[in-house]
Coordinates of C-alpha atoms in Angstrom, one line a residue:
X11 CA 85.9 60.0 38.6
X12 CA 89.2 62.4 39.6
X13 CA 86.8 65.5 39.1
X14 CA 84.2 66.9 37.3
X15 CA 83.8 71.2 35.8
X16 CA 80.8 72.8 34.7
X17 CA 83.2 73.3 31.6
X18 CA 86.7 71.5 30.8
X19 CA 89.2 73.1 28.5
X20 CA 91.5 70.6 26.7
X21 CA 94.7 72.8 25.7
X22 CA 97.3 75.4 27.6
X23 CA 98.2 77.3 24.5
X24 CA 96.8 80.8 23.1
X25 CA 92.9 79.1 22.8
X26 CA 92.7 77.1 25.9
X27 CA 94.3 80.0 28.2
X28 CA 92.2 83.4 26.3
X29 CA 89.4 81.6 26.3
X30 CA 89.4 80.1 30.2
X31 CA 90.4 83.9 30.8
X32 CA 87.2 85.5 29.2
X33 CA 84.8 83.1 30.6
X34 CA 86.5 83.7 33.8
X35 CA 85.4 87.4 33.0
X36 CA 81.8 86.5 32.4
X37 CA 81.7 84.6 35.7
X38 CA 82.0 81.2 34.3
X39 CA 83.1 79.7 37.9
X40 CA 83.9 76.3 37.6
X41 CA 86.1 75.7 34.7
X42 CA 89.1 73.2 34.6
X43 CA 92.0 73.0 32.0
X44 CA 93.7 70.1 30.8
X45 CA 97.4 71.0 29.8
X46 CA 100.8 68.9 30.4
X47 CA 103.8 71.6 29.3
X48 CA 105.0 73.6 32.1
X49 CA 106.3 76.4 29.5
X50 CA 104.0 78.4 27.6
X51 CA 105.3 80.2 24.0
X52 CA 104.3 82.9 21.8
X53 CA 105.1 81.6 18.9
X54 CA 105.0 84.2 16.4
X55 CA 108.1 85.6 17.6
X56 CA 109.8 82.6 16.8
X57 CA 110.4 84.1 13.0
X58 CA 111.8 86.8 14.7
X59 CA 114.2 84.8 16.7
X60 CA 115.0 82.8 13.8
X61 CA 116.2 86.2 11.9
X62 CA 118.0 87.2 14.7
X63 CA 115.5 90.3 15.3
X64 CA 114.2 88.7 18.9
X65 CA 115.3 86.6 21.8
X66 CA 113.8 83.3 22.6
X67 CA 113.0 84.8 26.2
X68 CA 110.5 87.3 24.9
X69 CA 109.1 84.2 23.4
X70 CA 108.4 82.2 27.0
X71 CA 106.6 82.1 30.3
X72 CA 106.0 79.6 32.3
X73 CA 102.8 77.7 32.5
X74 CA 102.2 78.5 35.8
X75 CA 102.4 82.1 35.4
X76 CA 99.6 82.5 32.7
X77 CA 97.1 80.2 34.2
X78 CA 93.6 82.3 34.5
X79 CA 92.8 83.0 38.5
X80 CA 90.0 80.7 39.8
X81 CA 90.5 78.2 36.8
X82 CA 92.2 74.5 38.0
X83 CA 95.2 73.5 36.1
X84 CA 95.0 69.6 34.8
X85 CA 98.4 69.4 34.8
X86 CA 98.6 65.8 32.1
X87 CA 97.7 64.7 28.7
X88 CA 94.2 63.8 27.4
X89 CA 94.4 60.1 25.9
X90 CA 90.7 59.5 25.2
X91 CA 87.4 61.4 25.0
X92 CA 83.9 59.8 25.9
X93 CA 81.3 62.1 24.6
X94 CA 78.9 59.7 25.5
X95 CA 79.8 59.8 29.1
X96 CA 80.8 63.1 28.9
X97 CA 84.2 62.2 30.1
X98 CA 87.6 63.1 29.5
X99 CA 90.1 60.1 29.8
X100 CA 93.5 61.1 31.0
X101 CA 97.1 59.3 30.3
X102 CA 97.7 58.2 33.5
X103 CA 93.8 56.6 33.5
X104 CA 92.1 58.9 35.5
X105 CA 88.5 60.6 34.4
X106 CA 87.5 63.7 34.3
X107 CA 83.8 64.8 33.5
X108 CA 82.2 67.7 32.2
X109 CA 78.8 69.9 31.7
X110 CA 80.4 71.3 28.2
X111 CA 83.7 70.7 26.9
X112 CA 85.9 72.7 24.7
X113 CA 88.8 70.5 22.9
X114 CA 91.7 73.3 21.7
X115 CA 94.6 71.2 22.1
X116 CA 96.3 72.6 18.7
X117 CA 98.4 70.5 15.9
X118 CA 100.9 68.1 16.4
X119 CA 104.2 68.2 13.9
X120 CA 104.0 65.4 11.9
X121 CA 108.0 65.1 11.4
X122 CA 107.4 61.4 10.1
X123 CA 105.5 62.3 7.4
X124 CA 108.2 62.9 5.4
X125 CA 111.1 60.7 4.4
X126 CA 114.3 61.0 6.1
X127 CA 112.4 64.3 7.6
X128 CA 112.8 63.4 11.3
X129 CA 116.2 61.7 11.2
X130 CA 117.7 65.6 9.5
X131 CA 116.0 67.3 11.9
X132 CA 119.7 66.6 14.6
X133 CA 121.8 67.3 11.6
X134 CA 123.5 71.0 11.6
X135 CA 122.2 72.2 8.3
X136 CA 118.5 71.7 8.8
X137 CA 116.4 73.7 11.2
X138 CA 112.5 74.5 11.8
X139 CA 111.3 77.5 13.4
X140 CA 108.1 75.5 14.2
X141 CA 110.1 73.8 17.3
X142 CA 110.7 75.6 20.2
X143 CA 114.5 74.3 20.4
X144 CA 115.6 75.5 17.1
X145 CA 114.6 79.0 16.5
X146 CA 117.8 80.0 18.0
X147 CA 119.4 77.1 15.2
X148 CA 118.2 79.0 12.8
X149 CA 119.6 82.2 13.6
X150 CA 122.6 80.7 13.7
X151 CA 122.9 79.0 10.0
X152 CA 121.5 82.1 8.5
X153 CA 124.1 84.0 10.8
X154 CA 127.0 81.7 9.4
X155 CA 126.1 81.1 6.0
X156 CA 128.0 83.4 3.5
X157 CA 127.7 80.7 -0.1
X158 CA 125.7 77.9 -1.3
X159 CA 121.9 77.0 -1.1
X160 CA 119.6 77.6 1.0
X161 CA 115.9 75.8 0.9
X162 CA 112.8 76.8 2.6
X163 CA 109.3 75.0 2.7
X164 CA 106.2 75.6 3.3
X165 CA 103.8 72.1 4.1
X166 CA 100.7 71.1 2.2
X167 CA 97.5 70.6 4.1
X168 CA 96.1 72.5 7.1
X169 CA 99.1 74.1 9.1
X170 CA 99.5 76.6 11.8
X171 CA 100.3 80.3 9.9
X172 CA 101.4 78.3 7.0
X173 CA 103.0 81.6 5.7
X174 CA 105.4 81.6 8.3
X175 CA 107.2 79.2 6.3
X176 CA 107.8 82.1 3.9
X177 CA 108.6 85.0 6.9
X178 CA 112.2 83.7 7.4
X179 CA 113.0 83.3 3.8
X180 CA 112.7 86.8 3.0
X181 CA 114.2 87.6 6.5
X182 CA 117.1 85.7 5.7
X183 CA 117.6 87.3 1.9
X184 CA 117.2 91.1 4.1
X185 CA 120.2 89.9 6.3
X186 CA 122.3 88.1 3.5
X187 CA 122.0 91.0 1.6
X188 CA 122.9 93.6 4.3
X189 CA 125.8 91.4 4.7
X190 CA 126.5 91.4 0.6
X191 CA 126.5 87.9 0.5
X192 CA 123.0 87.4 -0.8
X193 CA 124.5 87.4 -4.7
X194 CA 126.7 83.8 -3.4
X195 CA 123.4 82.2 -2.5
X196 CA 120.9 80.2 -4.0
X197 CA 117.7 80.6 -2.6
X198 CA 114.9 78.2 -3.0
X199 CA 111.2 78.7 -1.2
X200 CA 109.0 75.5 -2.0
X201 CA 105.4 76.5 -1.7
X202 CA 102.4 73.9 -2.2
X203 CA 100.1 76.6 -3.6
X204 CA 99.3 77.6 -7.4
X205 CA 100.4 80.7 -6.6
X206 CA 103.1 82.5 -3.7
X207 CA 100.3 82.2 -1.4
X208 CA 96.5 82.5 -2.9
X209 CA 95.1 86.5 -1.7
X210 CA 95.0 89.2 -4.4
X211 CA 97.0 91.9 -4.2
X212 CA 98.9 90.3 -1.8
X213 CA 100.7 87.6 -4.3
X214 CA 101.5 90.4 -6.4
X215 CA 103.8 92.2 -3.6
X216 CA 105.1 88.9 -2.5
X217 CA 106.0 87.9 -6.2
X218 CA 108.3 91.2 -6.6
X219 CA 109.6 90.7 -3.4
X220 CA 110.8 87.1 -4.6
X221 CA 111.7 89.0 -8.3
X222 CA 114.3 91.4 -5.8
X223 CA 115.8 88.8 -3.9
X224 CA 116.6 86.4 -6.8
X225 CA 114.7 83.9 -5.2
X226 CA 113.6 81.1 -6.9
X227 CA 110.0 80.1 -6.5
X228 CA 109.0 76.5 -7.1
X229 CA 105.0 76.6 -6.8
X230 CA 102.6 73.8 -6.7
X231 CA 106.2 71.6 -5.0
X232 CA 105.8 69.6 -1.7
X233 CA 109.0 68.3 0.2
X234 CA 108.9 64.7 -1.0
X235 CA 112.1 63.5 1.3
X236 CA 115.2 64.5 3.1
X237 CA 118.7 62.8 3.4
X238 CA 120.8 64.9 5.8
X239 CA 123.8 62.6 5.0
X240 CA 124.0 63.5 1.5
X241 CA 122.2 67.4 2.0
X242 CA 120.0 66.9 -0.3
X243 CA 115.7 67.3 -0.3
X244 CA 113.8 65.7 -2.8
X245 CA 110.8 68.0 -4.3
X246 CA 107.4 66.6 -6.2
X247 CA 106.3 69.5 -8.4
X248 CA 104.6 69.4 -11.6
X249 CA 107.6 68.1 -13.9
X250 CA 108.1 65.6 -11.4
X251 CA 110.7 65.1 -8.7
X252 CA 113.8 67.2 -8.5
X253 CA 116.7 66.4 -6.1
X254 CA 118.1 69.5 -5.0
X255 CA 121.4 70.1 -3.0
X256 CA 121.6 72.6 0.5
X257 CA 123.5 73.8 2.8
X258 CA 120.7 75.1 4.6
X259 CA 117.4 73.8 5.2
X260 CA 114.5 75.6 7.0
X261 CA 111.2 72.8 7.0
X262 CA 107.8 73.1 8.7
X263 CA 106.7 69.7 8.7
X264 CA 103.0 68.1 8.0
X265 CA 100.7 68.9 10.5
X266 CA 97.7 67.1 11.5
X267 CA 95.2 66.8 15.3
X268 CA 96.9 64.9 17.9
X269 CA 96.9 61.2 17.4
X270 CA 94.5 60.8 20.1
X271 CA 91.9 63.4 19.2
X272 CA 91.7 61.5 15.6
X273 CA 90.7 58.2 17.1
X274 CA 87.7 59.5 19.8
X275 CA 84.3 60.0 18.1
X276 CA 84.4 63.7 17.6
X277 CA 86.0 64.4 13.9
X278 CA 83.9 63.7 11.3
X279 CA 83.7 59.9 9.5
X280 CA 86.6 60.4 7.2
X281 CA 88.6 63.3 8.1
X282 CA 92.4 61.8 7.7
X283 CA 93.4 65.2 9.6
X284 CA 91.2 64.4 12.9
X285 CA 89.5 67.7 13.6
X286 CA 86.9 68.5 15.8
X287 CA 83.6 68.4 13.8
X288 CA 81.8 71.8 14.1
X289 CA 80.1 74.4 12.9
X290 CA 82.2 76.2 11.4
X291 CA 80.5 79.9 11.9
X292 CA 78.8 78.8 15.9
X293 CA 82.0 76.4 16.7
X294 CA 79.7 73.5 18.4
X295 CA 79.9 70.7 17.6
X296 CA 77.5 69.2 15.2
X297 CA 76.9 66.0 16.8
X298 CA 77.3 67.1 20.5
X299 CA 75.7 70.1 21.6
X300 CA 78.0 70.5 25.1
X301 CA 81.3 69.6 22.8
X302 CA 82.7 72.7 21.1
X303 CA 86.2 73.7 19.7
X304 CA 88.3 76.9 18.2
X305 CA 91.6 77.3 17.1
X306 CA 94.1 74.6 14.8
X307 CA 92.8 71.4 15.9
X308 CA 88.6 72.6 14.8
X309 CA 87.6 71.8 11.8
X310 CA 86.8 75.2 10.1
X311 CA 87.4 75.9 6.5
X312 CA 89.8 79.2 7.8
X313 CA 93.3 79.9 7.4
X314 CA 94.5 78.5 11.1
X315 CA 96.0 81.4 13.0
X316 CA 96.5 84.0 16.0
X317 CA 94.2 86.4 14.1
X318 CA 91.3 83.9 13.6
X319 CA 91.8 82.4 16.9
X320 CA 91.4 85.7 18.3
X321 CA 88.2 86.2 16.8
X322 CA 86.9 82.6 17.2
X323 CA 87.4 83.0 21.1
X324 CA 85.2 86.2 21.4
X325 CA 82.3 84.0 19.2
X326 CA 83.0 80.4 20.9
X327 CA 82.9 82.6 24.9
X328 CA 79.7 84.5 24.1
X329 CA 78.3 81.4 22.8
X330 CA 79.1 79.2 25.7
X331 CA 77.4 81.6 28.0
X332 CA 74.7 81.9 26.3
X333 CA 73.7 78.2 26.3
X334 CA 75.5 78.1 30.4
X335 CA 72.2 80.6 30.7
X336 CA 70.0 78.7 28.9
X337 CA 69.6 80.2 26.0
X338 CA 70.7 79.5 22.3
X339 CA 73.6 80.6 20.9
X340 CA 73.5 83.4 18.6
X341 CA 77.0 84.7 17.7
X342 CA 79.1 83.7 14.7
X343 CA 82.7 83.4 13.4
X344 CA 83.1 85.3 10.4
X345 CA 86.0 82.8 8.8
X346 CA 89.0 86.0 9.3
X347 CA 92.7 85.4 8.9
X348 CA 95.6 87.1 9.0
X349 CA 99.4 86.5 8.2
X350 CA 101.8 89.3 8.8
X351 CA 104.8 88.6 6.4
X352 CA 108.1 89.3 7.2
X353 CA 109.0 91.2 4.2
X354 CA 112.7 92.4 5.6
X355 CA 113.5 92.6 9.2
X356 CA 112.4 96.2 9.5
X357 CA 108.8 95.7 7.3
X358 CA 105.4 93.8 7.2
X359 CA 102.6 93.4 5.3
X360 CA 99.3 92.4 6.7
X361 CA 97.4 89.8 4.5
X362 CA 93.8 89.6 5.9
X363 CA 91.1 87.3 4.1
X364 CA 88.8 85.1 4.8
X365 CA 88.2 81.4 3.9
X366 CA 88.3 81.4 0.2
X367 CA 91.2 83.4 0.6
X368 CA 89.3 86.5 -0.7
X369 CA 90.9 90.1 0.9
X370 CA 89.2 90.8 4.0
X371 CA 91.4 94.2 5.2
X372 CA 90.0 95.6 8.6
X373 CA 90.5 99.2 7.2
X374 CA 89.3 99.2 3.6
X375 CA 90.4 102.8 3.2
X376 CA 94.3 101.3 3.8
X377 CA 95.8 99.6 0.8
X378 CA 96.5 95.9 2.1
X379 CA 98.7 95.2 -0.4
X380 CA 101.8 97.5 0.6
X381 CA 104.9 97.1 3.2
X382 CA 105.2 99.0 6.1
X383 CA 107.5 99.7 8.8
X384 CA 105.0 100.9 11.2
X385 CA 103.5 97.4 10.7
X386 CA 106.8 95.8 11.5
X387 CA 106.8 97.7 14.9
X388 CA 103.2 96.3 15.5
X389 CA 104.3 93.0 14.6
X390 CA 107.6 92.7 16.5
X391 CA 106.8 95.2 19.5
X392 CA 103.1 95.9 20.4
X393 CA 101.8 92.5 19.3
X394 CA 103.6 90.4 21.7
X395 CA 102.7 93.0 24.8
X396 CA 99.2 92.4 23.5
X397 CA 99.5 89.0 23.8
X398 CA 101.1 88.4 27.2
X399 CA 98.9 91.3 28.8
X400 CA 95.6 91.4 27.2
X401 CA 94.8 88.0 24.8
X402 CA 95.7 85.5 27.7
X403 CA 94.0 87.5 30.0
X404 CA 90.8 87.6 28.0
X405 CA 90.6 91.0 27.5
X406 CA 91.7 91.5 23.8

């Protein structure tokens, strides 16, 4: 055995570091985090870069610099949990035990799972705001393009702020039509959804804001396959399959629990995606009382997001030192989510709802359903100061 913690965090991303922070807070002393990247991202900006409205080095730190005081970095990759043993099995083969473990180790991009997808992913015309490399790509197609198509889509299946598929597709129209070039394209945003995204009120706004920019909206339409020689996608709707022509192509890929998290013994018998069995309101797991999880990679019916996440590590914190003192837990996730949408690059609107997709606004008295520019400034300007100073540091 390398080392044992009275708890061991699995994940160096917004979960892993908030929550090591606010346990840190509530005197938690021996807690160890698992986490092999040295750079740490705020990735909501990355919609921003990709509109040309941020630059990627508001979007970075380094590992090192966001690490909680008094919490040991585990600087590799997890390759097998024994809950059993209440063990953590590390790449390089070494062990790591635990009194309780929380697994947060976030999504992995599934860029296999579709056709061709992977392979288009080094040709210039296709780009993906979901990898740290290419927000900057982005900026640049939507920069250069002046005529032709351009095609945006938006996964099936659990993702992380699956409406940030849509963000840079209205960013994009805002910029192509201060530049008066929006008439000469063709814009295409490929949603899996019945509707533009499911919350009422909120589809309403989003549908006129496709009506103004001409976009056209293909609903209830998965990207079905992608050949980057020929620049074309194929799209299963409900007619069938269409083949469609681009000359830009913005994809956020499949998404699923890291391949190793779906072959341990803590997702349930049967879930394809691999996520961490749990209560979805006390976020323990069901089957091992010291195993808990938060954030993408839990299994909670919730829209996965900062917002929720947020919310979840207050819950998941209290929780944990609650049972750390003996007692049971008593506090409970409410199933929030939130998606700021990029209307233009100078307005938002805040969707919040909760798991059935059901408006869940945190000021009733404020219409939800309207864009704001105050919002935007919250969005592109406070939120990340937030972030960097109060969230990672477990005070927010």
């Amino acid at each position: 055995m390398a080392a044992r913690h009275e708890v061991l965090v699995i994940g160096g991303g917004n979960a892993g570091i908030s929550l090591a922070a606010r346990l840190r807070r509530y005197k938690v002393g021996d807690i160890g985090l698992v986490e092999p990247r040295t750079t740490h991202y705020f990735q909501p900006l990355f919609s921003h870069i990709g509109a040309g409205a941020a630059r990627m080095s508001e979007a970075m730190r380094d590992q090192a610099k966001v690490m909680p005081r008094g919490v040991e970095w585990i600087r590799g990759s997890v390759a097998d949990i024994l809950p059993d043993e209440n063990v953590v099995v590390l790449a390089d083969g070494s062990r790591v035990g635990y009194g309780q473990l929380v697994v947060c180790p976030g999504l992995q991009l599934d860029w296999d799972g579709v056709p061709g997808l992977a392979e288009a992913m080094a040709s210039p015309d296709v780009t993906s705001n979901y990898d740290p490399a290419m927000p900057e790509k982005t900026w640049a197609l939507v920069r250069s393009l002046r005529h032709g198509t351009a095609v945006f889509t938006q996964p099936p299946g659990p993702a992380k702020c699956a409406g940030a598929a849509q963000k840079i597709a209205y960013m994009a129209c805002d910029y192509w039509r201060e530049q008066d070039v929006l008439r000469d394209i063709r814009v295409v945003l490929v949603v899996p959804t019945p509707t533009v995204f499911g919350v009422e009120g909120v589809d309403a706004l989003l549908d006129a804001k496709v009506a103004e920019y001409g976009i056209e909206l293909r609903t209830g339409t998965t990207l079905a396959g992608v050949d980057a020689a020929r620049r074309t996608v194929s799209l299963a709707g409900p007619a069938g399959t269409e083949e469609l022509a681009f000359d830009l192509l913005h994809v956020v890929p499949p998404q699923s629990a890291p391949d190793w998290l779906k072959s341990t013994a803590l997702p349930a018998a049967g879930d394809a995606g691999g996520f961490v069995e749990v209560d979805p309101e006390l976020l323990r797991h069901r089957r091992y009382p010291n195993v808990w999880s938060l954030g993408d990679a839990a299994a909670t019916p919730n829209s996965k997001c900062g917002g929720a996440l947020r919310k979840q590590v207050k819950v998941l914190a209290k929780n944990l030192k609650a049972v750390l003192a003996g007692t049971e837990p008593q506090q409970r996730y409410n199933h929030y989510g939130v998606c700021p949408f990029t209307l233009t690059r100078h307005t938002v609107l805040f969707a919040e709802f909760d798991h059935q997709y059901r408006p869940m606004p945190t000021f009733p008295w404020l219409d939800p359903a309207k864009e704001r520019r105050w919002a935007w400034v919250l969005d592109r300007r406070i939120f990340p100061q937030i972030y960097w100073h109060l969230i990672l540091k477990g005070r927010a």
